[in-house]
PDB file of C-alpha atoms in Angstrom:
ATOM      1  CA  UNK A 214      -8.115   5.357  14.139  1.00  0.00           C
ATOM      2  CA  UNK A 215      -4.387   6.037  14.151  1.00  0.00           C
ATOM      3  CA  UNK A 216      -3.343   9.006  12.016  1.00  0.00           C
ATOM      4  CA  UNK A 217       0.162   9.073  10.573  1.00  0.00           C
ATOM      5  CA  UNK A 218       1.735  12.447   9.850  1.00  0.00           C
ATOM      6  CA  UNK A 219       4.842  12.574   7.684  1.00  0.00           C
ATOM      7  CA  UNK A 220       7.353  15.387   7.556  1.00  0.00           C
ATOM      8  CA  UNK A 221       8.571  17.197   5.688  1.00  0.00           C
ATOM      9  CA  UNK A 222       6.053  17.273   2.871  1.00  0.00           C
ATOM     10  CA  UNK A 223       8.849  17.797   0.372  1.00  0.00           C
ATOM     11  CA  UNK A 224      12.559  17.232   0.877  1.00  0.00           C
ATOM     12  CA  UNK A 225      15.017  18.687  -1.645  1.00  0.00           C
ATOM     13  CA  UNK A 226      18.452  17.100  -1.565  1.00  0.00           C
ATOM     14  CA  UNK A 227      21.333  16.274  -3.892  1.00  0.00           C
ATOM     15  CA  UNK A 228      22.668  12.836  -4.801  1.00  0.00           C
ATOM     16  CA  UNK A 229      25.175  11.687  -2.214  1.00  0.00           C
ATOM     17  CA  UNK A 230      23.440  13.515   0.642  1.00  0.00           C
ATOM     18  CA  UNK A 231      21.672  11.910   3.590  1.00  0.00           C
ATOM     19  CA  UNK A 232      17.878  11.900   3.735  1.00  0.00           C
ATOM     20  CA  UNK A 233      15.873  11.683   6.942  1.00  0.00           C
ATOM     21  CA  UNK A 234      12.102  11.213   6.663  1.00  0.00           C
ATOM     22  CA  UNK A 235       9.824  11.321   9.670  1.00  0.00           C
ATOM     23  CA  UNK A 236       6.540   9.572  10.462  1.00  0.00           C
ATOM     24  CA  UNK A 237       4.638  10.483  13.614  1.00  0.00           C
ATOM     25  CA  UNK A 238       1.611   8.529  14.838  1.00  0.00           C
ATOM     26  CA  UNK A 239      -1.343   9.943  16.781  1.00  0.00           C
ATOM     27  CA  UNK A 240      -1.174   6.898  19.093  1.00  0.00           C
ATOM     28  CA  UNK A 241       1.506   4.365  19.865  1.00  0.00           C
ATOM     29  CA  UNK A 242       2.189   1.883  17.051  1.00  0.00           C
ATOM     30  CA  UNK A 243       3.653  -1.556  17.600  1.00  0.00           C
ATOM     31  CA  UNK A 244       7.002  -1.495  15.788  1.00  0.00           C
ATOM     32  CA  UNK A 245       6.241  -4.839  14.157  1.00  0.00           C
ATOM     33  CA  UNK A 246       3.442  -3.138  12.273  1.00  0.00           C
ATOM     34  CA  UNK A 247       5.183  -0.085  10.853  1.00  0.00           C
ATOM     35  CA  UNK A 248       6.288  -0.096   7.203  1.00  0.00           C
ATOM     36  CA  UNK A 249       7.685   2.280   4.585  1.00  0.00           C
ATOM     37  CA  UNK A 250       7.026   2.305   0.824  1.00  0.00           C
ATOM     38  CA  UNK A 251       8.638   4.005  -2.138  1.00  0.00           C
ATOM     39  CA  UNK A 252       6.517   5.104  -5.080  1.00  0.00           C
ATOM     40  CA  UNK A 253       7.855   6.485  -8.337  1.00  0.00           C
ATOM     41  CA  UNK A 254       5.686   8.346 -10.818  1.00  0.00           C
ATOM     42  CA  UNK A 255       3.407   6.014 -12.725  1.00  0.00           C
ATOM     43  CA  UNK A 256       4.442   2.963 -10.730  1.00  0.00           C
ATOM     44  CA  UNK A 257       2.987   0.875  -7.954  1.00  0.00           C
ATOM     45  CA  UNK A 258       4.441   1.377  -4.488  1.00  0.00           C
ATOM     46  CA  UNK A 259       7.304  -0.858  -3.393  1.00  0.00           C
ATOM     47  CA  UNK A 260       7.895  -2.103   0.132  1.00  0.00           C
ATOM     48  CA  UNK A 261      11.149  -0.691   1.510  1.00  0.00           C
ATOM     49  CA  UNK A 262      11.044  -1.314   5.273  1.00  0.00           C
ATOM     50  CA  UNK A 263       8.792  -3.515   7.409  1.00  0.00           C
ATOM     51  CA  UNK A 264       8.752  -4.118  11.139  1.00  0.00           C
ATOM     52  CA  UNK A 265      10.082  -0.549  11.500  1.00  0.00           C
ATOM     53  CA  UNK A 266      13.663  -1.579  10.709  1.00  0.00           C
ATOM     54  CA  UNK A 267      13.840  -4.641   8.442  1.00  0.00           C
ATOM     55  CA  UNK A 268      14.733  -4.085   4.810  1.00  0.00           C
ATOM     56  CA  UNK A 269      12.509  -5.738   2.252  1.00  0.00           C
ATOM     57  CA  UNK A 270      13.916  -8.086  -0.368  1.00  0.00           C
ATOM     58  CA  UNK A 271      16.212  -6.327  -2.816  1.00  0.00           C
ATOM     59  CA  UNK A 272      16.384  -3.051  -0.893  1.00  0.00           C
ATOM     60  CA  UNK A 273      19.967  -1.723  -0.658  1.00  0.00           C
ATOM     61  CA  UNK A 274      21.571  -1.228   2.729  1.00  0.00           C
ATOM     62  CA  UNK A 275      21.705   2.549   2.351  1.00  0.00           C
ATOM     63  CA  UNK A 276      18.032   2.396   3.445  1.00  0.00           C
ATOM     64  CA  UNK A 277      17.390   2.025   7.158  1.00  0.00           C
ATOM     65  CA  UNK A 278      14.408   2.378   9.443  1.00  0.00           C
ATOM     66  CA  UNK A 279      14.225   3.170  13.121  1.00  0.00           C
ATOM     67  CA  UNK A 280      11.904   4.340  15.841  1.00  0.00           C
ATOM     68  CA  UNK A 281       9.280   3.162  18.257  1.00  0.00           C
ATOM     69  CA  UNK A 282       6.048   4.231  19.886  1.00  0.00           C
ATOM     70  CA  UNK A 283       4.844   7.283  17.983  1.00  0.00           C
ATOM     71  CA  UNK A 284       8.008   8.379  16.176  1.00  0.00           C
ATOM     72  CA  UNK A 285       9.568   6.534  13.264  1.00  0.00           C
ATOM     73  CA  UNK A 286      12.279   7.475  10.786  1.00  0.00           C
ATOM     74  CA  UNK A 287      13.385   6.332   7.353  1.00  0.00           C
ATOM     75  CA  UNK A 288      16.990   7.213   6.559  1.00  0.00           C
ATOM     76  CA  UNK A 289      18.733   6.973   3.217  1.00  0.00           C
ATOM     77  CA  UNK A 290      22.434   7.303   3.942  1.00  0.00           C
ATOM     78  CA  UNK A 291      23.730   8.386   0.525  1.00  0.00           C
ATOM     79  CA  UNK A 292      21.137   9.303  -2.042  1.00  0.00           C
ATOM     80  CA  UNK A 293      21.325   7.714  -5.460  1.00  0.00           C
ATOM     81  CA  UNK A 294      19.449   9.192  -8.450  1.00  0.00           C
ATOM     82  CA  UNK A 295      16.955   6.297  -8.365  1.00  0.00           C
ATOM     83  CA  UNK A 296      15.971   7.077  -4.752  1.00  0.00           C
ATOM     84  CA  UNK A 297      14.081  10.243  -5.628  1.00  0.00           C
ATOM     85  CA  UNK A 298      10.415   9.365  -5.220  1.00  0.00           C
ATOM     86  CA  UNK A 299       7.493   9.684  -2.824  1.00  0.00           C
ATOM     87  CA  UNK A 300       7.757   7.728   0.428  1.00  0.00           C
ATOM     88  CA  UNK A 301       4.817   6.608   2.544  1.00  0.00           C
ATOM     89  CA  UNK A 302       4.752   5.187   6.048  1.00  0.00           C
ATOM     90  CA  UNK A 303       1.977   2.739   6.949  1.00  0.00           C
ATOM     91  CA  UNK A 304       0.720   1.087  10.098  1.00  0.00           C
ATOM     92  CA  UNK A 305      -1.510  -1.850  10.970  1.00  0.00           C
ATOM     93  CA  UNK A 306      -3.834  -1.827  13.941  1.00  0.00           C
ATOM     94  CA  UNK A 307      -6.560  -4.015  15.345  1.00  0.00           C
ATOM     95  CA  UNK A 308     -10.057  -4.361  13.822  1.00  0.00           C
ATOM     96  CA  UNK A 309      -8.129  -4.624  11.378  1.00  0.00           C
ATOM     97  CA  UNK A 310      -7.216  -1.140  10.347  1.00  0.00           C
ATOM     98  CA  UNK A 311      -4.469  -0.041   8.013  1.00  0.00           C
ATOM     99  CA  UNK A 312      -3.499   3.575   7.473  1.00  0.00           C
ATOM    100  CA  UNK A 313      -0.904   5.475   5.484  1.00  0.00           C
ATOM    101  CA  UNK A 314       0.825   8.763   6.012  1.00  0.00           C
ATOM    102  CA  UNK A 315       0.242  11.472   3.431  1.00  0.00           C
ATOM    103  CA  UNK A 316       3.694  10.954   1.911  1.00  0.00           C
ATOM    104  CA  UNK A 317       7.013  12.771   1.652  1.00  0.00           C
ATOM    105  CA  UNK A 318       8.238  13.746  -1.781  1.00  0.00           C
ATOM    106  CA  UNK A 319      11.997  13.397  -2.053  1.00  0.00           C
ATOM    107  CA  UNK A 320      13.136  15.564  -4.946  1.00  0.00           C
ATOM    108  CA  UNK A 321      16.455  16.419  -6.538  1.00  0.00           C
ATOM    109  CA  UNK A 322      17.820  19.786  -5.476  1.00  0.00           C
TER     110      UNK A 322
ATOM    111  CA  UNK B 205       8.729 -14.864  -9.941  1.00  0.00           C
ATOM    112  CA  UNK B 206       6.107 -13.581  -7.533  1.00  0.00           C
ATOM    113  CA  UNK B 207       3.581 -11.626  -9.555  1.00  0.00           C
ATOM    114  CA  UNK B 208       0.124 -10.090  -9.382  1.00  0.00           C
ATOM    115  CA  UNK B 209      -1.562  -9.256 -12.681  1.00  0.00           C
ATOM    116  CA  UNK B 210      -4.700  -7.175 -12.586  1.00  0.00           C
ATOM    117  CA  UNK B 211      -7.544  -6.785 -15.050  1.00  0.00           C
ATOM    118  CA  UNK B 212     -10.849  -4.981 -15.204  1.00  0.00           C
ATOM    119  CA  UNK B 213     -11.467  -1.346 -14.455  1.00  0.00           C
ATOM    120  CA  UNK B 214     -12.574   1.420 -16.761  1.00  0.00           C
ATOM    121  CA  UNK B 215     -15.138   4.188 -16.918  1.00  0.00           C
ATOM    122  CA  UNK B 216     -18.505   3.800 -15.216  1.00  0.00           C
ATOM    123  CA  UNK B 217     -21.347   6.157 -14.376  1.00  0.00           C
ATOM    124  CA  UNK B 218     -22.216   7.036 -10.774  1.00  0.00           C
ATOM    125  CA  UNK B 219     -24.330   4.273  -9.295  1.00  0.00           C
ATOM    126  CA  UNK B 220     -22.819   1.721 -11.635  1.00  0.00           C
ATOM    127  CA  UNK B 221     -20.896  -1.484 -10.994  1.00  0.00           C
ATOM    128  CA  UNK B 222     -17.510  -2.852 -11.902  1.00  0.00           C
ATOM    129  CA  UNK B 223     -15.494  -5.973 -11.206  1.00  0.00           C
ATOM    130  CA  UNK B 224     -11.742  -6.087 -10.805  1.00  0.00           C
ATOM    131  CA  UNK B 225      -9.659  -9.271 -11.004  1.00  0.00           C
ATOM    132  CA  UNK B 226      -6.144 -10.089  -9.879  1.00  0.00           C
ATOM    133  CA  UNK B 227      -4.272 -13.248 -10.806  1.00  0.00           C
ATOM    134  CA  UNK B 228      -1.400 -14.387  -8.601  1.00  0.00           C
ATOM    135  CA  UNK B 229       1.621 -16.544  -9.373  1.00  0.00           C
ATOM    136  CA  UNK B 230       4.934 -17.511  -7.837  1.00  0.00           C
ATOM    137  CA  UNK B 231       3.762 -18.186  -4.281  1.00  0.00           C
ATOM    138  CA  UNK B 232       1.430 -20.502  -2.379  1.00  0.00           C
ATOM    139  CA  UNK B 233      -1.700 -18.445  -2.831  1.00  0.00           C
ATOM    140  CA  UNK B 234      -3.857 -20.000  -0.128  1.00  0.00           C
ATOM    141  CA  UNK B 235      -1.252 -19.212   2.548  1.00  0.00           C
ATOM    142  CA  UNK B 236      -1.666 -15.454   2.243  1.00  0.00           C
ATOM    143  CA  UNK B 237      -4.267 -12.841   2.869  1.00  0.00           C
ATOM    144  CA  UNK B 238      -4.747 -10.378   0.055  1.00  0.00           C
ATOM    145  CA  UNK B 239      -5.671  -6.700   0.000  1.00  0.00           C
ATOM    146  CA  UNK B 240      -6.920  -3.938  -2.228  1.00  0.00           C
ATOM    147  CA  UNK B 241      -5.365  -0.494  -1.820  1.00  0.00           C
ATOM    148  CA  UNK B 242      -6.459   2.507  -3.865  1.00  0.00           C
ATOM    149  CA  UNK B 243      -4.996   5.856  -4.831  1.00  0.00           C
ATOM    150  CA  UNK B 244      -7.108   8.743  -6.074  1.00  0.00           C
ATOM    151  CA  UNK B 245      -5.498  10.887  -8.779  1.00  0.00           C
ATOM    152  CA  UNK B 246      -2.680  12.954  -7.267  1.00  0.00           C
ATOM    153  CA  UNK B 247      -3.470  11.684  -3.770  1.00  0.00           C
ATOM    154  CA  UNK B 248      -2.051   9.259  -1.235  1.00  0.00           C
ATOM    155  CA  UNK B 249      -2.732   5.605  -0.562  1.00  0.00           C
ATOM    156  CA  UNK B 250      -5.911   4.280   1.044  1.00  0.00           C
ATOM    157  CA  UNK B 251      -6.443   0.723   2.248  1.00  0.00           C
ATOM    158  CA  UNK B 252      -9.739  -0.704   0.963  1.00  0.00           C
ATOM    159  CA  UNK B 253     -10.168  -4.326   2.007  1.00  0.00           C
ATOM    160  CA  UNK B 254      -8.555  -7.591   3.117  1.00  0.00           C
ATOM    161  CA  UNK B 255      -9.518 -11.212   2.561  1.00  0.00           C
ATOM    162  CA  UNK B 256      -8.077 -14.148   4.477  1.00  0.00           C
ATOM    163  CA  UNK B 257      -6.186 -16.932   2.744  1.00  0.00           C
ATOM    164  CA  UNK B 258      -9.137 -19.288   2.926  1.00  0.00           C
ATOM    165  CA  UNK B 259     -11.533 -16.602   1.732  1.00  0.00           C
ATOM    166  CA  UNK B 260     -13.750 -16.912   4.801  1.00  0.00           C
ATOM    167  CA  UNK B 261     -12.990 -13.573   6.437  1.00  0.00           C
ATOM    168  CA  UNK B 262     -13.140 -10.122   4.932  1.00  0.00           C
ATOM    169  CA  UNK B 263     -12.872  -6.606   6.306  1.00  0.00           C
ATOM    170  CA  UNK B 264     -13.578  -3.316   4.602  1.00  0.00           C
ATOM    171  CA  UNK B 265     -12.719   0.333   5.059  1.00  0.00           C
ATOM    172  CA  UNK B 266     -15.671   2.377   6.254  1.00  0.00           C
ATOM    173  CA  UNK B 267     -15.590   4.375   3.011  1.00  0.00           C
ATOM    174  CA  UNK B 268     -16.563   1.319   0.934  1.00  0.00           C
ATOM    175  CA  UNK B 269     -18.413  -0.909   3.391  1.00  0.00           C
ATOM    176  CA  UNK B 270     -21.681  -2.217   2.005  1.00  0.00           C
ATOM    177  CA  UNK B 271     -20.778  -1.327  -1.574  1.00  0.00           C
ATOM    178  CA  UNK B 272     -17.781  -3.551  -2.209  1.00  0.00           C
ATOM    179  CA  UNK B 273     -17.333  -7.321  -1.991  1.00  0.00           C
ATOM    180  CA  UNK B 274     -13.921  -8.944  -1.882  1.00  0.00           C
ATOM    181  CA  UNK B 275     -13.741 -12.618  -2.875  1.00  0.00           C
ATOM    182  CA  UNK B 276     -11.201 -15.173  -4.016  1.00  0.00           C
ATOM    183  CA  UNK B 277     -11.056 -18.386  -6.038  1.00  0.00           C
ATOM    184  CA  UNK B 278      -8.153 -20.370  -4.655  1.00  0.00           C
ATOM    185  CA  UNK B 279      -8.491 -22.983  -7.403  1.00  0.00           C
ATOM    186  CA  UNK B 280      -7.556 -20.243  -9.885  1.00  0.00           C
ATOM    187  CA  UNK B 281      -5.194 -18.188  -7.700  1.00  0.00           C
ATOM    188  CA  UNK B 282      -7.387 -15.172  -8.333  1.00  0.00           C
ATOM    189  CA  UNK B 283      -9.054 -12.493  -6.245  1.00  0.00           C
ATOM    190  CA  UNK B 284     -11.977 -10.312  -7.238  1.00  0.00           C
ATOM    191  CA  UNK B 285     -13.297  -6.949  -6.161  1.00  0.00           C
ATOM    192  CA  UNK B 286     -16.962  -6.428  -6.971  1.00  0.00           C
ATOM    193  CA  UNK B 287     -17.845  -2.760  -6.725  1.00  0.00           C
ATOM    194  CA  UNK B 288     -21.425  -1.498  -6.749  1.00  0.00           C
ATOM    195  CA  UNK B 289     -23.166   1.838  -6.165  1.00  0.00           C
ATOM    196  CA  UNK B 290     -20.003   3.537  -7.334  1.00  0.00           C
ATOM    197  CA  UNK B 291     -19.454   7.187  -6.464  1.00  0.00           C
ATOM    198  CA  UNK B 292     -17.316   9.889  -8.049  1.00  0.00           C
ATOM    199  CA  UNK B 293     -15.048   9.699  -5.008  1.00  0.00           C
ATOM    200  CA  UNK B 294     -14.293   6.044  -5.793  1.00  0.00           C
ATOM    201  CA  UNK B 295     -12.271   7.217  -8.790  1.00  0.00           C
ATOM    202  CA  UNK B 296      -8.759   5.869  -8.233  1.00  0.00           C
ATOM    203  CA  UNK B 297      -6.089   3.438  -9.270  1.00  0.00           C
ATOM    204  CA  UNK B 298      -6.836   0.179  -7.481  1.00  0.00           C
ATOM    205  CA  UNK B 299      -3.926  -2.047  -6.486  1.00  0.00           C
ATOM    206  CA  UNK B 300      -4.145  -5.715  -5.668  1.00  0.00           C
ATOM    207  CA  UNK B 301      -1.613  -6.428  -2.914  1.00  0.00           C
ATOM    208  CA  UNK B 302      -0.187  -9.479  -1.157  1.00  0.00           C
ATOM    209  CA  UNK B 303      -0.031  -9.488   2.630  1.00  0.00           C
ATOM    210  CA  UNK B 304       3.343  -9.829   4.339  1.00  0.00           C
ATOM    211  CA  UNK B 305       2.247 -12.297   6.962  1.00  0.00           C
ATOM    212  CA  UNK B 306       2.884 -11.291  10.544  1.00  0.00           C
ATOM    213  CA  UNK B 307       3.819  -7.697   9.820  1.00  0.00           C
ATOM    214  CA  UNK B 308       0.641  -6.008   8.610  1.00  0.00           C
ATOM    215  CA  UNK B 309       2.495  -4.809   5.523  1.00  0.00           C
ATOM    216  CA  UNK B 310       2.092  -5.177   1.772  1.00  0.00           C
ATOM    217  CA  UNK B 311       5.014  -6.836   0.053  1.00  0.00           C
ATOM    218  CA  UNK B 312       3.896  -7.507  -3.524  1.00  0.00           C
ATOM    219  CA  UNK B 313       1.785  -5.079  -5.556  1.00  0.00           C
ATOM    220  CA  UNK B 314      -0.097  -5.509  -8.796  1.00  0.00           C
ATOM    221  CA  UNK B 315       0.376  -3.039 -11.610  1.00  0.00           C
ATOM    222  CA  UNK B 316      -2.793  -1.160 -10.695  1.00  0.00           C
ATOM    223  CA  UNK B 317      -5.981  -0.605 -12.632  1.00  0.00           C
ATOM    224  CA  UNK B 318      -7.826   2.676 -13.111  1.00  0.00           C
ATOM    225  CA  UNK B 319     -11.460   3.019 -12.109  1.00  0.00           C
ATOM    226  CA  UNK B 320     -13.108   6.247 -13.243  1.00  0.00           C
ATOM    227  CA  UNK B 321     -16.576   7.132 -12.011  1.00  0.00           C
ATOM    228  CA  UNK B 322     -18.085   9.984 -13.988  1.00  0.00           C
ATOM    229  CA  UNK B 323     -21.253  10.956 -15.776  1.00  0.00           C
TER     230      UNK B 323
END
Protein backbone atom coordinates (compact mmCIF):
# COMPACT_ATOMS: atom_id res chain seq x y z
CA UNK A 1 0.00 0.00 0.00
CA UNK A 2 1.32 3.42 -0.94
CA UNK A 3 1.51 5.87 1.96
CA UNK A 4 1.27 9.59 1.24
CA UNK A 5 2.94 11.99 3.65
CA UNK A 6 2.06 15.67 3.45
CA UNK A 7 4.14 18.53 4.77
CA UNK A 8 3.94 20.77 6.56
CA UNK A 9 1.11 19.76 8.84
CA UNK A 10 0.10 23.39 9.22
CA UNK A 11 1.13 26.33 7.07
CA UNK A 12 0.53 29.86 8.35
CA UNK A 13 0.59 32.53 5.66
CA UNK A 14 -1.00 35.88 4.84
CA UNK A 15 -3.28 36.71 1.92
CA UNK A 16 -1.22 37.59 -1.13
CA UNK A 17 1.63 35.24 -0.19
CA UNK A 18 2.66 32.10 -2.05
CA UNK A 19 1.81 28.69 -0.60
CA UNK A 20 3.75 25.52 -1.36
CA UNK A 21 2.32 22.21 -0.12
CA UNK A 22 4.21 18.96 -0.41
CA UNK A 23 3.06 15.36 -0.86
CA UNK A 24 5.59 12.54 -0.72
CA UNK A 25 4.74 8.95 -1.62
CA UNK A 26 6.32 5.82 -0.13
CA UNK A 27 6.54 4.35 -3.66
CA UNK A 28 6.44 5.86 -7.11
CA UNK A 29 3.00 7.13 -8.18
CA UNK A 30 1.92 7.46 -11.79
CA UNK A 31 1.35 11.19 -12.29
CA UNK A 32 -1.98 10.51 -13.99
CA UNK A 33 -3.25 9.19 -10.69
CA UNK A 34 -2.27 11.97 -8.30
CA UNK A 35 -4.91 14.48 -7.18
CA UNK A 36 -5.34 17.32 -4.68
CA UNK A 37 -8.49 18.33 -2.78
CA UNK A 38 -9.52 21.36 -0.77
CA UNK A 39 -11.79 20.96 2.23
CA UNK A 40 -13.30 23.81 4.22
CA UNK A 41 -14.80 23.33 7.66
CA UNK A 42 -18.17 21.64 7.51
CA UNK A 43 -18.00 21.07 3.77
CA UNK A 44 -17.29 18.17 1.46
CA UNK A 45 -13.89 18.10 -0.21
CA UNK A 46 -13.52 19.69 -3.63
CA UNK A 47 -11.25 18.46 -6.39
CA UNK A 48 -8.56 21.04 -7.15
CA UNK A 49 -5.92 19.23 -9.23
CA UNK A 50 -5.99 15.88 -11.03
CA UNK A 51 -3.36 14.15 -13.11
CA UNK A 52 -0.78 15.92 -10.91
CA UNK A 53 -1.08 19.19 -12.83
CA UNK A 54 -4.52 19.66 -14.40
CA UNK A 55 -6.89 22.10 -12.74
CA UNK A 56 -10.39 20.87 -12.09
CA UNK A 57 -13.42 22.72 -13.42
CA UNK A 58 -13.83 26.15 -11.86
CA UNK A 59 -10.46 26.18 -10.11
CA UNK A 60 -8.64 29.52 -10.57
CA UNK A 61 -5.26 29.61 -12.27
CA UNK A 62 -3.46 30.68 -9.10
CA UNK A 63 -3.59 26.95 -8.23
CA UNK A 64 -1.00 24.73 -9.87
CA UNK A 65 0.27 21.22 -9.38
CA UNK A 66 3.59 19.67 -10.25
CA UNK A 67 5.82 16.72 -9.55
CA UNK A 68 6.44 13.14 -10.50
CA UNK A 69 7.52 9.82 -9.05
CA UNK A 70 7.37 10.21 -5.28
CA UNK A 71 7.33 13.99 -4.87
CA UNK A 72 4.38 16.21 -5.73
CA UNK A 73 3.60 19.84 -4.99
CA UNK A 74 0.52 22.03 -4.87
CA UNK A 75 1.27 25.73 -5.26
CA UNK A 76 -1.09 28.62 -4.71
CA UNK A 77 0.60 31.65 -6.23
CA UNK A 78 -1.20 34.46 -4.40
CA UNK A 79 -3.40 33.45 -1.52
CA UNK A 80 -6.95 34.73 -1.40
CA UNK A 81 -8.99 34.65 1.83
CA UNK A 82 -11.14 31.80 0.45
CA UNK A 83 -8.08 29.57 -0.09
CA UNK A 84 -7.51 28.94 3.61
CA UNK A 85 -8.59 25.35 4.19
CA UNK A 86 -7.24 21.83 4.58
CA UNK A 87 -5.65 20.28 1.49
CA UNK A 88 -5.32 16.56 0.84
CA UNK A 89 -3.32 14.73 -1.79
CA UNK A 90 -4.64 11.38 -3.05
CA UNK A 91 -3.35 8.60 -5.24
CA UNK A 92 -4.82 5.65 -7.10
CA UNK A 93 -3.03 2.35 -7.44
CA UNK A 94 -3.79 -1.11 -8.72
CA UNK A 95 -6.07 -3.62 -6.95
CA UNK A 96 -7.68 -0.95 -6.88
CA UNK A 97 -6.36 1.03 -3.98
CA UNK A 98 -6.93 4.66 -3.18
CA UNK A 99 -5.14 6.51 -0.41
CA UNK A 100 -5.03 10.04 0.95
CA UNK A 101 -2.37 12.03 2.69
CA UNK A 102 -3.09 13.18 6.23
CA UNK A 103 -3.72 16.75 5.08
CA UNK A 104 -2.09 20.17 5.34
CA UNK A 105 -3.99 22.91 7.12
CA UNK A 106 -3.45 26.26 5.45
CA UNK A 107 -4.29 28.94 8.00
CA UNK A 108 -4.25 32.72 8.05
CA UNK A 109 -1.22 34.19 9.77
CA UNK B 1 -26.07 20.76 -12.71
CA UNK B 2 -24.11 17.71 -11.66
CA UNK B 3 -25.28 16.74 -8.20
CA UNK B 4 -25.17 13.94 -5.65
CA UNK B 5 -27.76 14.03 -2.88
CA UNK B 6 -27.33 11.66 0.02
CA UNK B 7 -29.80 10.27 2.53
CA UNK B 8 -29.76 7.80 5.38
CA UNK B 9 -27.32 7.71 8.24
CA UNK B 10 -27.92 8.29 11.92
CA UNK B 11 -27.17 6.67 15.25
CA UNK B 12 -26.87 2.90 15.54
CA UNK B 13 -25.62 0.54 18.23
CA UNK B 14 -22.48 -1.56 17.73
CA UNK B 15 -23.35 -4.63 15.70
CA UNK B 16 -26.24 -2.85 14.04
CA UNK B 17 -27.00 -2.10 10.40
CA UNK B 18 -27.63 0.98 8.34
CA UNK B 19 -28.28 1.81 4.71
CA UNK B 20 -27.08 4.93 2.94
CA UNK B 21 -28.46 6.18 -0.38
CA UNK B 22 -27.13 8.63 -2.93
CA UNK B 23 -29.14 10.01 -5.84
CA UNK B 24 -27.28 11.37 -8.85
CA UNK B 25 -28.33 13.90 -11.47
CA UNK B 26 -26.80 15.97 -14.24
CA UNK B 27 -24.63 13.30 -15.85
CA UNK B 28 -24.97 9.95 -17.61
CA UNK B 29 -24.98 7.81 -14.50
CA UNK B 30 -24.22 4.44 -16.07
CA UNK B 31 -21.00 5.78 -17.62
CA UNK B 32 -19.29 6.33 -14.29
CA UNK B 33 -18.01 4.32 -11.40
CA UNK B 34 -19.02 5.61 -8.01
CA UNK B 35 -17.28 5.59 -4.64
CA UNK B 36 -17.85 6.01 -0.94
CA UNK B 37 -15.25 7.93 1.05
CA UNK B 38 -15.51 8.46 4.79
CA UNK B 39 -14.07 10.86 7.34
CA UNK B 40 -14.01 10.13 11.05
CA UNK B 41 -14.58 13.15 13.31
CA UNK B 42 -11.54 15.43 13.20
CA UNK B 43 -9.64 12.99 10.98
CA UNK B 44 -8.60 12.66 7.36
CA UNK B 45 -10.24 11.00 4.39
CA UNK B 46 -10.48 7.24 3.89
CA UNK B 47 -11.61 5.52 0.71
CA UNK B 48 -14.24 2.86 1.42
CA UNK B 49 -15.50 1.27 -1.78
CA UNK B 50 -16.00 1.54 -5.55
CA UNK B 51 -18.68 0.16 -7.85
CA UNK B 52 -18.40 0.01 -11.63
CA UNK B 53 -20.83 1.82 -13.89
CA UNK B 54 -22.72 -1.35 -14.70
CA UNK B 55 -22.80 -2.40 -11.05
CA UNK B 56 -21.08 -5.71 -11.74
CA UNK B 57 -17.75 -5.03 -10.05
CA UNK B 58 -17.10 -3.80 -6.55
CA UNK B 59 -14.00 -3.40 -4.40
CA UNK B 60 -13.74 -2.62 -0.72
CA UNK B 61 -11.15 -1.28 1.69
CA UNK B 62 -9.82 -3.96 4.01
CA UNK B 63 -11.29 -2.10 6.99
CA UNK B 64 -14.87 -2.72 5.80
CA UNK B 65 -14.59 -5.86 3.68
CA UNK B 66 -17.24 -8.43 4.52
CA UNK B 67 -19.38 -5.94 6.42
CA UNK B 68 -20.35 -3.50 3.70
CA UNK B 69 -22.13 -3.99 0.38
CA UNK B 70 -22.08 -1.36 -2.35
CA UNK B 71 -24.84 -1.56 -4.96
CA UNK B 72 -26.52 0.62 -7.55
CA UNK B 73 -29.86 0.93 -9.34
CA UNK B 74 -29.11 2.49 -12.70
CA UNK B 75 -32.82 2.80 -13.49
CA UNK B 76 -33.07 5.25 -10.58
CA UNK B 77 -29.60 6.84 -10.80
CA UNK B 78 -29.00 5.81 -7.21
CA UNK B 79 -26.29 4.02 -5.28
CA UNK B 80 -26.61 2.32 -1.92
CA UNK B 81 -24.24 1.41 0.86
CA UNK B 82 -25.52 -1.37 3.10
CA UNK B 83 -23.53 -1.48 6.31
CA UNK B 84 -23.76 -4.36 8.77
CA UNK B 85 -21.90 -5.44 11.92
CA UNK B 86 -21.10 -1.80 12.53
CA UNK B 87 -18.27 -0.92 14.89
CA UNK B 88 -17.52 2.21 16.91
CA UNK B 89 -14.63 2.88 14.54
CA UNK B 90 -17.07 3.11 11.62
CA UNK B 91 -18.31 6.41 13.05
CA UNK B 92 -17.72 8.99 10.31
CA UNK B 93 -19.21 11.27 7.73
CA UNK B 94 -19.76 9.17 4.62
CA UNK B 95 -19.46 10.84 1.23
CA UNK B 96 -20.88 9.53 -2.01
CA UNK B 97 -18.43 10.45 -4.78
CA UNK B 98 -18.35 10.33 -8.58
CA UNK B 99 -15.30 8.86 -10.28
CA UNK B 100 -13.27 11.05 -12.64
CA UNK B 101 -12.81 8.45 -15.33
CA UNK B 102 -9.24 7.71 -16.31
CA UNK B 103 -7.61 9.60 -13.47
CA UNK B 104 -8.45 7.66 -10.31
CA UNK B 105 -9.79 10.85 -8.75
CA UNK B 106 -13.08 12.01 -7.27
CA UNK B 107 -14.63 14.96 -9.04
CA UNK B 108 -18.13 15.34 -7.59
CA UNK B 109 -18.95 14.85 -3.91
CA UNK B 110 -22.24 14.47 -2.11
CA UNK B 111 -23.01 16.59 0.91
CA UNK B 112 -22.05 13.81 3.31
CA UNK B 113 -24.09 11.93 5.86
CA UNK B 114 -23.13 11.19 9.46
CA UNK B 115 -23.05 7.64 10.76
CA UNK B 116 -22.60 7.34 14.52
CA UNK B 117 -22.00 3.95 16.09
CA UNK B 118 -22.39 4.06 19.85
CA UNK B 119 -24.08 2.22 22.67
